[in-house]
Amino acid sequence: MKTTQQIIGMPVISISDGNEIGMVKNVIINAAKGTVDFFVIDSGVRSLAGGVIPAGRVLGIGEYALTIQESDDISDIVKIPAAIELLQKNITVSGTRVLTKKGTLLGETGDIYINENDQSYPIVGVEFIPNKPDLKSGIIPRSSIITFGKNLLVVNDDVTDTLLDIPGDIDSLAEQQKKNQDITVLRPEPELKPEPEPEADAFGGIDFFADEPARVEFAEPEKPESVFNIPEIPAEEPQDALFGFDGDRDGFHISQPEPELPDIPEPEPEPDESQMTAAQLFEYRQKQYLLGKKVTKTIYSQSGDIIAQVGDIITESVIDAAKREGKLIELVMNYE
């Protein structure tokens, strides 16, 4: 078993060239499945967003490093909508309160235990820190967890009776869970027999005494054309507002000068993507994705100045300031 704290900070090694291309900065949890779906990577290269490795691209998590096949297995987070959606839910698990199904608050969570030998990287246990001296600490098994929430971990009412004392118990529990999953997958699905066709009567038609009566569809009647022929009434000529003499007809008429229309500036032309380099095109598309989003956390510069406050709309100036201060990853991880 591995804890998230053991994984965070691990070097990321590309097997194809043997280079260390970064380190694990964080993990992204899928609360619905109870798995780690993405690993956030700090490669030391500043960009508008962080790099992530999908769990399916990870070759292994060992004692020293997390390995992948090649550096291209690291994707920009803005290119993976599923990762962005999970980030916005902000499910951390660690440091959340533990609540029973009946509403009793027992304590809070510590570290998370992950089965690194399973490619789906399921959570097999969560460290439990009690808030009362009469409760014992331990590890909550996955089978006792009902919901992974943003601020709460909802567990069964008998969770204190199912606590594991040592991490070694989790290993055997994880193996049992793996076997149960394999049995579920290998179990054949029941064969569905097709329903018999309705029998025809002696006249070649459908048996009207069968369980399912025949359906008769009626065509909608065509709408009759209108019998009324209403002639078109010509619109009256508009009259002007000022008096003046009309030479083409007798008497005076009312005239009004045409209003002056304001000058409407022409919109700026869109930049030609075909003229951009690969790096310029990549940055331009990232900016277009972030523009107009709302900030959910106040972002500070290195000197403590505010780059963007909660509720601010992300503009190009906000993106440029965050990029200049090295806070773009934090900006991308805190917007809606």
Coordinates of C-alpha atoms in Angstrom, one line a residue:
M1 CA 0.0 0.0 0.0
K2 CA 1.0 3.6 -0.5
T3 CA -0.3 6.7 1.1
T4 CA -0.8 10.0 -0.8
Q5 CA 2.0 11.6 1.3
Q6 CA 4.4 8.9 0.2
I7 CA 3.4 9.5 -3.5
I8 CA 3.5 13.3 -3.4
G9 CA 7.1 14.5 -4.0
M10 CA 8.1 11.3 -5.9
P11 CA 10.2 11.8 -9.0
V12 CA 8.5 11.1 -12.4
I13 CA 10.7 9.0 -14.6
S14 CA 10.3 8.5 -18.4
I15 CA 11.2 4.9 -19.2
S16 CA 11.8 5.6 -23.0
D17 CA 14.7 8.0 -22.3
G18 CA 15.5 7.4 -18.7
N19 CA 15.1 11.1 -17.7
E20 CA 13.5 12.5 -14.6
I21 CA 10.9 14.9 -16.0
G22 CA 9.3 16.2 -12.8
M23 CA 7.8 15.2 -9.6
V24 CA 4.3 14.4 -8.2
K25 CA 2.7 17.6 -6.8
N26 CA -0.8 16.3 -6.0
V27 CA -3.4 13.7 -6.8
I28 CA -6.9 14.2 -8.1
I29 CA -9.6 12.0 -6.6
N30 CA -12.7 10.6 -8.2
A31 CA -15.2 10.6 -5.3
A32 CA -17.8 8.7 -7.2
K33 CA -15.5 5.7 -7.8
G34 CA -13.2 6.2 -4.8
T35 CA -10.1 6.2 -7.0
V36 CA -7.2 8.4 -7.9
D37 CA -7.8 9.3 -11.6
F38 CA -5.0 11.8 -12.2
F39 CA -1.5 12.7 -10.8
V40 CA -0.6 16.4 -10.9
I41 CA 3.0 16.9 -12.1
D42 CA 5.4 19.8 -11.5
S43 CA 7.8 19.7 -14.3
G44 CA 9.4 23.1 -13.6
V45 CA 8.1 24.5 -16.9
R46 CA 5.8 27.5 -16.5
S47 CA 2.6 27.3 -18.5
L48 CA -0.9 28.5 -18.2
A49 CA -1.9 25.3 -16.5
G50 CA -0.4 22.3 -14.7
G51 CA 0.5 19.0 -16.2
V52 CA -1.4 15.8 -15.3
I53 CA -0.9 12.1 -15.9
P54 CA -4.0 10.0 -16.3
A55 CA -3.9 7.0 -14.0
G56 CA -4.1 4.7 -17.1
R57 CA -0.7 6.1 -18.3
V58 CA 1.2 5.3 -15.1
L59 CA 3.4 2.2 -15.5
G60 CA 4.0 1.8 -11.8
I61 CA 4.5 3.5 -8.4
G62 CA 7.6 2.1 -6.7
E63 CA 9.7 2.9 -3.6
Y64 CA 11.7 5.6 -5.4
A65 CA 9.7 7.0 -8.4
L66 CA 6.5 7.0 -10.4
T67 CA 7.2 5.7 -13.9
I68 CA 5.6 6.5 -17.3
Q69 CA 6.4 5.3 -20.8
E70 CA 7.4 8.7 -22.3
S71 CA 7.1 12.4 -21.5
D72 CA 4.2 12.8 -23.9
D73 CA 2.1 10.9 -21.4
I74 CA 1.9 14.2 -19.4
S75 CA -1.0 16.2 -20.7
D76 CA -2.0 19.8 -20.0
I77 CA -4.9 19.9 -17.6
V78 CA -6.9 22.3 -19.8
K79 CA -7.0 19.6 -22.5
I80 CA -8.7 17.1 -20.2
P81 CA -12.3 18.2 -19.2
A82 CA -12.6 15.2 -16.8
A83 CA -9.6 16.4 -14.8
I84 CA -11.0 20.0 -14.7
E85 CA -14.4 18.8 -13.5
L86 CA -12.8 16.7 -10.7
L87 CA -10.6 19.7 -9.7
Q88 CA -13.6 21.9 -9.4
K89 CA -15.3 19.5 -7.0
N90 CA -12.2 19.9 -4.8
I91 CA -12.5 16.5 -3.1
T92 CA -9.4 16.2 -0.9
V93 CA -10.5 13.5 1.6
S94 CA -7.5 14.2 3.9
G95 CA -8.4 16.6 6.7
T96 CA -12.2 16.3 6.4
R97 CA -14.6 15.5 9.2
V98 CA -15.9 11.9 9.7
L99 CA -19.7 11.7 10.1
T100 CA -21.8 8.6 10.6
K101 CA -24.9 7.8 8.6
K102 CA -27.0 8.8 11.6
G103 CA -25.2 12.1 12.0
T104 CA -22.7 11.5 14.7
L105 CA -19.4 13.4 14.3
L106 CA -16.5 11.1 15.3
G107 CA -13.4 13.0 14.3
E108 CA -11.5 13.7 11.1
T109 CA -9.4 12.0 8.5
G110 CA -5.6 11.8 8.1
D111 CA -3.8 10.2 5.2
I112 CA -5.3 8.1 2.4
Y113 CA -4.1 4.5 1.6
I114 CA -4.0 3.6 -2.1
N115 CA -3.5 0.2 -3.7
E116 CA -0.6 1.0 -6.1
N117 CA -0.7 -2.6 -7.5
D118 CA -4.1 -1.9 -9.1
Q119 CA -4.0 0.2 -12.3
S120 CA -7.3 2.0 -11.2
Y121 CA -5.5 3.1 -8.0
P122 CA -8.5 2.6 -5.6
I123 CA -8.6 4.0 -2.1
V124 CA -8.6 1.0 0.2
G125 CA -8.5 2.9 3.5
V126 CA -8.5 6.3 5.2
E127 CA -6.6 7.2 8.4
F128 CA -9.1 8.0 11.3
I129 CA -8.2 10.6 14.0
P130 CA -10.9 10.6 16.8
N131 CA -12.2 13.7 18.5
K132 CA -12.9 11.9 21.8
P133 CA -10.6 10.0 24.1
D134 CA -12.9 7.1 24.4
L135 CA -12.6 6.4 20.6
K136 CA -9.7 4.6 19.2
S137 CA -7.7 5.6 16.2
G138 CA -7.2 3.4 13.2
I139 CA -7.8 3.0 9.5
I140 CA -11.3 3.1 8.0
P141 CA -11.6 0.4 5.4
R142 CA -13.2 1.3 2.1
S143 CA -16.1 -1.0 2.7
S144 CA -17.2 1.2 5.7
I145 CA -17.1 4.5 3.6
I146 CA -20.5 5.6 2.1
T147 CA -19.6 9.0 0.6
F148 CA -16.4 10.9 -0.2
G149 CA -17.6 14.5 0.2
K150 CA -15.9 17.9 -0.1
N151 CA -16.1 18.6 3.6
L152 CA -17.3 15.3 5.0
L153 CA -16.5 11.6 4.9
V154 CA -19.8 9.8 5.5
V155 CA -19.3 6.3 7.1
N156 CA -21.4 3.4 8.4
D157 CA -22.6 3.7 12.0
D158 CA -20.5 0.7 13.1
V159 CA -17.3 2.1 11.6
T160 CA -15.5 2.0 15.0
D161 CA -16.0 -1.8 15.1
T162 CA -14.4 -2.2 11.6
L163 CA -11.3 0.0 12.1
L164 CA -8.0 -1.6 11.1
D165 CA -5.1 -1.3 13.5
I166 CA -2.1 -1.6 11.2
P167 CA -1.5 -0.9 7.5
G168 CA -0.7 -4.6 7.0
D169 CA -4.3 -5.4 7.5
I170 CA -5.1 -3.2 4.6
D171 CA -2.9 -5.3 2.3
S172 CA -4.9 -8.4 2.9
L173 CA -8.2 -6.4 2.7
A174 CA -7.1 -5.0 -0.7
E175 CA -6.3 -8.4 -2.0
Q176 CA -9.7 -9.6 -0.9
Q177 CA -11.4 -6.6 -2.6
K178 CA -9.4 -7.4 -5.8
K179 CA -10.6 -11.0 -5.8
N180 CA -14.2 -9.9 -5.3
Q181 CA -13.9 -7.6 -8.3
D182 CA -12.4 -10.3 -10.4
I183 CA -15.2 -12.7 -9.4
T184 CA -17.8 -10.0 -10.3
V185 CA -16.2 -9.5 -13.7
L186 CA -16.0 -13.2 -14.5
R187 CA -19.6 -14.0 -13.5
P188 CA -21.6 -14.6 -16.8
E189 CA -24.6 -12.4 -17.5
P190 CA -27.9 -14.2 -17.8
E191 CA -28.9 -15.1 -21.3
L192 CA -31.9 -13.2 -22.5
K193 CA -34.4 -15.2 -24.6
P194 CA -36.1 -13.3 -27.4
E195 CA -39.9 -12.9 -27.1
P196 CA -42.0 -15.1 -29.4
E197 CA -43.5 -13.5 -32.4
P198 CA -47.4 -13.1 -32.3
E199 CA -49.2 -15.9 -34.0
A200 CA -51.2 -15.3 -37.2
D201 CA -54.8 -16.5 -37.4
A202 CA -56.4 -18.5 -40.2
F203 CA -56.8 -15.4 -42.4
G204 CA -53.2 -14.5 -42.2
G205 CA -53.7 -11.6 -39.7
I206 CA -52.7 -11.0 -36.2
D207 CA -54.4 -13.0 -33.4
F208 CA -56.6 -10.5 -31.7
F209 CA -57.1 -12.8 -28.7
A210 CA -53.3 -12.7 -27.9
D211 CA -52.0 -11.0 -24.7
E212 CA -50.7 -8.0 -26.6
P213 CA -53.4 -6.3 -28.8
A214 CA -52.3 -5.1 -32.2
R215 CA -51.6 -1.4 -32.5
V216 CA -53.5 0.5 -35.1
E217 CA -51.9 3.8 -36.2
F218 CA -54.1 6.5 -37.6
A219 CA -52.7 9.1 -39.9
E220 CA -53.3 12.7 -38.9
P221 CA -55.9 14.4 -41.1
E222 CA -54.6 17.0 -43.4
K223 CA -55.5 20.6 -42.4
P224 CA -57.9 22.2 -44.9
E225 CA -56.8 25.2 -46.6
S226 CA -58.4 28.5 -45.5
V227 CA -61.6 29.3 -47.4
F228 CA -61.1 33.0 -46.7
N229 CA -59.2 35.2 -49.1
I230 CA -58.2 38.3 -47.2
P231 CA -56.7 40.9 -49.4
E232 CA -53.5 42.6 -48.3
I233 CA -54.0 46.2 -46.9
P234 CA -51.2 48.5 -48.1
A235 CA -49.4 50.3 -45.3
E236 CA -49.9 54.0 -44.9
E237 CA -47.1 56.3 -46.1
P238 CA -45.1 57.6 -43.2
Q239 CA -45.5 61.3 -42.4
D240 CA -42.7 63.7 -41.6
A241 CA -42.5 65.8 -38.4
L242 CA -41.8 69.3 -39.8
F243 CA -44.0 71.4 -42.0
G244 CA -42.9 72.2 -45.6
F245 CA -44.3 72.7 -49.1
D246 CA -44.6 69.6 -51.2
G247 CA -44.2 70.5 -54.9
D248 CA -45.5 67.2 -56.1
R249 CA -48.9 67.5 -54.4
D250 CA -51.2 70.2 -53.2
G251 CA -50.8 71.8 -49.8
F252 CA -48.2 71.4 -47.1
H253 CA -46.7 68.2 -45.7
I254 CA -44.8 67.3 -42.5
S255 CA -41.1 66.5 -43.0
Q256 CA -38.5 65.2 -40.5
P257 CA -34.7 65.0 -41.0
E258 CA -33.2 61.5 -40.9
P259 CA -31.5 60.8 -37.5
E260 CA -27.8 60.5 -37.5
L261 CA -26.6 57.0 -36.7
P262 CA -23.6 56.7 -34.3
D263 CA -20.4 55.3 -35.7
I264 CA -20.0 51.7 -34.7
P265 CA -16.3 50.6 -34.5
E266 CA -15.5 47.5 -36.5
P267 CA -14.5 44.5 -34.4
E268 CA -10.8 43.6 -34.2
P269 CA -10.0 40.7 -36.5
E270 CA -9.2 37.4 -34.9
P271 CA -5.6 36.5 -34.9
D272 CA -4.5 34.1 -37.7
E273 CA -3.7 30.8 -36.0
S274 CA -1.9 29.6 -39.2
Q275 CA 0.7 32.3 -38.7
M276 CA 1.4 31.3 -35.0
T277 CA 4.2 29.0 -33.8
A278 CA 3.2 25.9 -31.9
A279 CA 4.0 27.5 -28.6
Q280 CA 2.1 30.7 -29.5
L281 CA -1.0 28.7 -30.6
F282 CA -0.9 26.5 -27.5
E283 CA -0.8 29.6 -25.2
Y284 CA -3.5 31.4 -27.2
R285 CA -5.9 28.5 -26.9
Q286 CA -5.3 28.2 -23.2
K287 CA -6.0 31.9 -22.7
Q288 CA -9.3 31.6 -24.7
Y289 CA -10.4 28.7 -22.4
L290 CA -9.7 30.7 -19.2
L291 CA -11.1 34.1 -20.2
G292 CA -14.5 34.8 -18.6
K293 CA -14.2 32.2 -15.8
K294 CA -14.8 33.3 -12.2
V295 CA -12.1 33.0 -9.6
T296 CA -13.1 30.9 -6.5
K297 CA -10.0 31.7 -4.4
T298 CA -8.0 34.9 -3.8
I299 CA -4.7 34.6 -5.6
Y300 CA -1.7 36.4 -4.1
S301 CA 1.6 37.4 -5.7
Q302 CA 5.0 36.4 -4.2
S303 CA 5.1 39.8 -2.5
G304 CA 1.6 39.4 -1.0
D305 CA -0.3 41.6 -3.5
I306 CA -3.7 40.5 -4.7
I307 CA -3.7 39.2 -8.3
A308 CA -7.4 38.2 -8.3
Q309 CA -10.0 38.1 -5.6
V310 CA -12.8 35.6 -5.1
G311 CA -15.6 36.3 -7.6
D312 CA -13.4 38.2 -10.1
I313 CA -13.7 37.5 -13.8
I314 CA -10.5 36.2 -15.4
T315 CA -9.2 38.7 -17.9
E316 CA -6.1 38.8 -20.0
S317 CA -4.5 41.1 -17.4
V318 CA -5.2 38.6 -14.7
I319 CA -3.7 35.8 -16.7
D320 CA -0.6 37.9 -17.5
A321 CA -0.1 38.9 -13.9
A322 CA -0.5 35.3 -12.7
K323 CA 1.9 34.1 -15.3
R324 CA 4.4 36.8 -14.3
E325 CA 4.2 35.8 -10.6
G326 CA 4.3 32.0 -11.3
K327 CA 0.7 31.6 -10.0
L328 CA -1.0 30.2 -13.1
I329 CA -1.3 26.7 -11.8
E330 CA -3.0 28.0 -8.7
L331 CA -5.3 30.1 -10.8
V332 CA -6.3 27.2 -13.1
M333 CA -7.1 25.0 -10.0
N334 CA -9.4 27.7 -8.5
Y335 CA -12.0 28.8 -11.0
E336 CA -15.5 28.0 -12.0

